[in-house]
PDB file of C-alpha atoms in Angstrom:
ATOM      1  CA  MET A 399     -22.292 -40.226 -43.057  1.00 53.00           C
ATOM      2  CA  LEU A 400     -21.485 -36.456 -43.831  1.00 52.00           C
ATOM      3  CA  GLU A 401     -24.856 -35.651 -42.940  1.00 60.00           C
ATOM      4  CA  TYR A 402     -24.751 -37.641 -39.653  1.00 58.00           C
ATOM      5  CA  TRP A 403     -21.199 -34.896 -38.978  1.00 54.00           C
ATOM      6  CA  ILE A 404     -23.145 -32.254 -39.860  1.00 54.00           C
ATOM      7  CA  HIS A 405     -25.932 -32.521 -37.017  1.00 59.00           C
ATOM      8  CA  ILE A 406     -23.375 -33.398 -34.541  1.00 60.00           C
ATOM      9  CA  SER A 407     -20.766 -29.903 -35.396  1.00 70.00           C
ATOM     10  CA  PRO A 408     -23.049 -27.579 -33.989  1.00 70.00           C
ATOM     11  CA  LEU A 409     -23.673 -29.821 -30.712  1.00 70.00           C
ATOM     12  CA  GLY A 410     -20.089 -29.916 -30.140  1.00 72.00           C
ATOM     13  CA  THR A 411     -19.367 -26.472 -30.722  1.00 75.00           C
ATOM     14  CA  PHE A 412     -21.884 -25.800 -28.000  1.00 76.00           C
ATOM     15  CA  LEU A 413     -20.438 -28.097 -25.723  1.00 75.00           C
ATOM     16  CA  ALA A 414     -16.961 -27.067 -25.845  1.00 76.00           C
ATOM     17  CA  THR A 415     -17.790 -23.353 -25.855  1.00 79.00           C
ATOM     18  CA  PHE A 416     -19.347 -24.186 -22.707  1.00 79.00           C
ATOM     19  CA  ALA A 417     -17.007 -26.625 -20.984  1.00 77.00           C
ATOM     20  CA  TRP A 418     -14.663 -23.466 -21.443  1.00 75.00           C
ATOM     21  CA  PHE A 419     -16.884 -21.152 -20.123  1.00 80.00           C
ATOM     22  CA  LEU A 420     -17.620 -23.865 -17.296  1.00 82.00           C
ATOM     23  CA  ILE A 421     -13.839 -25.024 -16.022  1.00 83.00           C
ATOM     24  CA  ALA A 422     -11.231 -23.426 -18.215  1.00 80.00           C
ATOM     25  CA  MET A 423     -12.354 -19.617 -17.950  1.00 83.00           C
ATOM     26  CA  PRO A 424     -12.877 -19.869 -13.880  1.00 87.00           C
ATOM     27  CA  THR A 425      -9.599 -22.083 -13.675  1.00 89.00           C
ATOM     28  CA  ALA A 426      -7.490 -19.477 -15.431  1.00 88.00           C
ATOM     29  CA  ILE A 427      -9.119 -15.928 -13.455  1.00 92.00           C
ATOM     30  CA  ALA A 428      -8.119 -18.059 -10.140  1.00 92.00           C
ATOM     31  CA  ALA A 429      -4.647 -18.934 -11.045  1.00 92.00           C
ATOM     32  CA  TYR A 430      -4.347 -15.298 -12.324  1.00 93.00           C
ATOM     33  CA  TYR A 431      -5.539 -14.052  -9.056  1.00 94.00           C
ATOM     34  CA  GLN A 432      -3.164 -16.451  -7.352  1.00 94.00           C
ATOM     35  CA  SER A 433      -0.015 -15.164  -8.904  1.00 94.00           C
ATOM     36  CA  TRP A 434      -1.074 -11.587  -8.094  1.00 91.00           C
ATOM     37  CA  LYS A 435      -1.823 -12.212  -4.905  1.00 92.00           C
ATOM     38  CA  ALA A 436       1.366 -13.906  -4.647  1.00 90.00           C
ATOM     39  CA  ARG A 437       3.500 -11.127  -6.000  1.00 89.00           C
ATOM     40  CA  GLN A 438       1.942  -8.820  -3.952  1.00 85.00           C
ATOM     41  CA  GLU A 439       3.091 -10.177  -0.828  1.00 82.00           C
ATOM     42  CA  ALA A 440       6.369 -10.615  -2.040  1.00 79.00           C
ATOM     43  CA  ARG A 441       6.656  -7.128  -2.756  1.00 77.00           C
ATOM     44  CA  ALA A 442       5.459  -6.802   1.324  1.00 70.00           C
ATOM     45  CA  ALA A 443       8.302  -9.553   1.945  1.00 67.00           C
ATOM     46  CA  ARG A 444      10.641  -7.290   0.243  1.00 67.00           C
ATOM     47  CA  GLU A 445       9.494  -4.062   1.636  1.00 61.00           C
ATOM     48  CA  GLY A 446       9.178  -5.287   5.422  1.00 56.00           C
ATOM     49  CA  THR A 447       5.994  -4.292   5.985  1.00 49.00           C
ATOM     50  CA  LEU A 448       3.930  -7.129   6.624  1.00 51.00           C
ATOM     51  CA  HIS A 449       3.650  -7.040  10.351  1.00 57.00           C
ATOM     52  CA  SER A 450       3.875  -3.790  11.231  1.00 64.00           C
ATOM     53  CA  ALA A 451       3.444  -1.653   8.256  1.00 70.00           C
ATOM     54  CA  ASN A 452       3.161   1.910   8.617  1.00 82.00           C
ATOM     55  CA  CYS A 453       3.218   1.856  12.387  1.00 89.00           C
ATOM     56  CA  LEU A 454       5.623   2.807  15.826  1.00 92.00           C
ATOM     57  CA  GLU A 455       6.824  -0.318  17.152  1.00 91.00           C
ATOM     58  CA  PHE A 456       7.942  -0.086  20.450  1.00 93.00           C
ATOM     59  CA  VAL A 457      10.693  -2.668  21.440  1.00 92.00           C
ATOM     60  CA  ALA A 458      11.968  -4.384  24.615  1.00 90.00           C
ATOM     61  CA  GLY A 459      15.662  -4.768  24.734  1.00 86.00           C
ATOM     62  CA  ASP A 460      15.476  -8.633  24.003  1.00 87.00           C
ATOM     63  CA  GLY A 461      13.332  -7.686  20.715  1.00 85.00           C
ATOM     64  CA  SER A 462      10.147  -8.613  21.834  1.00 86.00           C
ATOM     65  CA  CYS A 463       7.287  -6.337  20.833  1.00 87.00           C
ATOM     66  CA  VAL A 464       5.731  -4.672  23.110  1.00 89.00           C
ATOM     67  CA  ASN A 465       3.011  -2.383  21.221  1.00 90.00           C
ATOM     68  CA  LEU A 466       2.585  -1.361  17.858  1.00 89.00           C
ATOM     69  CA  VAL A 467       0.821   2.067  16.803  1.00 91.00           C
ATOM     70  CA  PRO A 468      -0.193   3.434  13.234  1.00 89.00           C
ATOM     71  CA  LEU A 469       1.296   5.894  11.977  1.00 88.00           C
ATOM     72  CA  GLU A 470      -1.579   7.930  11.208  1.00 89.00           C
ATOM     73  CA  ALA A 471      -2.473   7.784  14.940  1.00 89.00           C
ATOM     74  CA  LEU A 472       0.351   9.886  15.734  1.00 90.00           C
ATOM     75  CA  HIS A 473       1.313  13.936  15.462  1.00 92.00           C
ATOM     76  CA  SER A 474       4.581  13.007  16.800  1.00 92.00           C
ATOM     77  CA  LEU A 475       7.171  10.442  17.076  1.00 92.00           C
ATOM     78  CA  PRO A 476       9.134  10.089  20.692  1.00 94.00           C
ATOM     79  CA  ARG A 477      12.423  10.909  21.333  1.00 94.00           C
ATOM     80  CA  THR A 478      15.357   9.503  22.590  1.00 95.00           C
ATOM     81  CA  GLY A 479      14.728  10.180  26.778  1.00 94.00           C
ATOM     82  CA  ASP A 480      10.793  10.412  26.436  1.00 95.00           C
ATOM     83  CA  VAL A 481       8.386   8.682  29.179  1.00 95.00           C
ATOM     84  CA  VAL A 482       5.082   7.119  27.310  1.00 94.00           C
ATOM     85  CA  LEU A 483       2.588   5.165  28.604  1.00 93.00           C
ATOM     86  CA  LEU A 484       2.132   2.162  27.166  1.00 92.00           C
ATOM     87  CA  PRO A 485      -1.295  -0.097  27.472  1.00 89.00           C
ATOM     88  CA  GLY A 486       1.493  -3.661  27.270  1.00 82.00           C
ATOM     89  CA  HIS A 487      -0.047  -6.792  26.544  1.00 75.00           C
ATOM     90  CA  GLY A 488      -1.782  -7.203  30.129  1.00 62.00           C
ATOM     91  CA  ILE A 489      -1.150  -8.606  33.510  1.00 60.00           C
ATOM     92  CA  GLY A 490      -2.546 -12.314  33.652  1.00 54.00           C
ATOM     93  CA  GLU A 491      -0.898 -15.244  32.510  1.00 57.00           C
ATOM     94  CA  ASP A 492       0.034 -14.036  29.000  1.00 60.00           C
ATOM     95  CA  GLY A 493       0.814 -10.380  29.584  1.00 61.00           C
ATOM     96  CA  GLU A 494       4.945 -10.377  29.339  1.00 74.00           C
ATOM     97  CA  PHE A 495       4.495  -6.795  29.552  1.00 82.00           C
ATOM     98  CA  VAL A 496       2.347  -4.969  32.141  1.00 82.00           C
ATOM     99  CA  PRO A 497       0.916  -1.423  31.237  1.00 86.00           C
ATOM    100  CA  GLY A 498       2.653   1.624  32.509  1.00 88.00           C
ATOM    101  CA  ALA A 499       5.665   3.718  31.612  1.00 92.00           C
ATOM    102  CA  TYR A 500       8.407   3.279  29.578  1.00 94.00           C
ATOM    103  CA  LEU A 501      11.427   4.847  28.883  1.00 95.00           C
ATOM    104  CA  VAL A 502      13.009   5.782  25.145  1.00 96.00           C
ATOM    105  CA  GLU A 503      16.089   4.723  24.695  1.00 96.00           C
ATOM    106  CA  ARG A 504      16.576   4.865  20.968  1.00 95.00           C
ATOM    107  CA  VAL A 505      13.871   5.685  17.926  1.00 95.00           C
ATOM    108  CA  GLU A 506      15.293   4.386  14.244  1.00 94.00           C
ATOM    109  CA  HIS A 507      13.187   5.435  11.215  1.00 93.00           C
ATOM    110  CA  ILE A 508      12.969   2.952   8.055  1.00 89.00           C
ATOM    111  CA  TYR A 509      12.426   4.924   5.051  1.00 89.00           C
ATOM    112  CA  THR A 510      11.436   3.001   1.663  1.00 85.00           C
ATOM    113  CA  ARG A 511      11.513   4.378  -1.984  1.00 84.00           C
ATOM    114  CA  ALA A 512       8.267   5.679  -2.778  1.00 81.00           C
ATOM    115  CA  GLU A 513       6.794   3.953  -5.569  1.00 77.00           C
ATOM    116  CA  TYR A 514       3.334   5.640  -7.218  1.00 76.00           C
ATOM    117  CA  LYS A 515       2.127   7.173 -10.253  1.00 79.00           C
ATOM    118  CA  GLY A 516       3.404  10.356 -10.286  1.00 84.00           C
ATOM    119  CA  CYS A 517       6.059  10.446  -7.654  1.00 81.00           C
ATOM    120  CA  ARG A 518       9.237  12.681  -7.290  1.00 88.00           C
ATOM    121  CA  PRO A 519      12.911  11.827  -8.625  1.00 87.00           C
ATOM    122  CA  GLN A 520      14.403   9.848  -5.296  1.00 88.00           C
ATOM    123  CA  GLU A 521      11.289  10.425  -2.917  1.00 89.00           C
ATOM    124  CA  ALA A 522      11.320   8.576   0.398  1.00 89.00           C
ATOM    125  CA  ARG A 523       8.348   7.987   2.908  1.00 86.00           C
ATOM    126  CA  LEU A 524       8.761   7.085   6.311  1.00 87.00           C
ATOM    127  CA  THR A 525       7.994   3.290   6.206  1.00 85.00           C
ATOM    128  CA  LYS A 526       8.357   1.917  10.238  1.00 88.00           C
ATOM    129  CA  ALA A 527       9.856   3.432  13.179  1.00 92.00           C
ATOM    130  CA  VAL A 528      11.160   1.066  16.056  1.00 93.00           C
ATOM    131  CA  ALA A 529      11.337   2.535  19.705  1.00 95.00           C
ATOM    132  CA  GLN A 530      13.999   0.793  22.149  1.00 96.00           C
ATOM    133  CA  VAL A 531      12.261   1.211  25.204  1.00 95.00           C
ATOM    134  CA  THR A 532      12.569   0.077  28.562  1.00 92.00           C
ATOM    135  CA  SER A 533       9.941  -0.577  31.378  1.00 89.00           C
ATOM    136  CA  LEU A 534       9.993   1.831  34.190  1.00 90.00           C
ATOM    137  CA  ASN A 535       7.447  -0.453  36.057  1.00 80.00           C
ATOM    138  CA  PRO A 536       8.821  -1.830  39.123  1.00 74.00           C
ATOM    139  CA  ALA A 537       8.678  -5.996  39.232  1.00 68.00           C
ATOM    140  CA  LEU A 538       5.533  -7.568  39.927  1.00 60.00           C
ATOM    141  CA  THR A 539       6.026 -10.618  42.387  1.00 58.00           C
ATOM    142  CA  VAL A 540       3.073 -12.994  43.442  1.00 55.00           C
TER     143      VAL A 540
END
């Protein structure tokens, strides 16, 4: 009887090791990846940067977004009283905001704490800018 278990033991060890590599290891890797992704999404939600990360957001008076422009694409931010030409959403049935001229009423700057290796104490970075605009376009009647 003892000889039977001696011969089965290496086979059992091999099968257990094979099952660990085939089932447990990919499951552990997938669980770690999902938790990492959830932490990244939670951090982005805390910073408020999910929808308009590092963008200048042009907002109408009712709070709806006219356009988003990445901050990297700008050489300067608009100021109060500037007139900007925005592409809007188009003219069709889906187009709530037509392309044309918009008057910038006010600009808000939103900063967050810089969190990278080697950042200075109390360093902040511009995360988002919001420009409230009013359309200068004549109303279209169909």
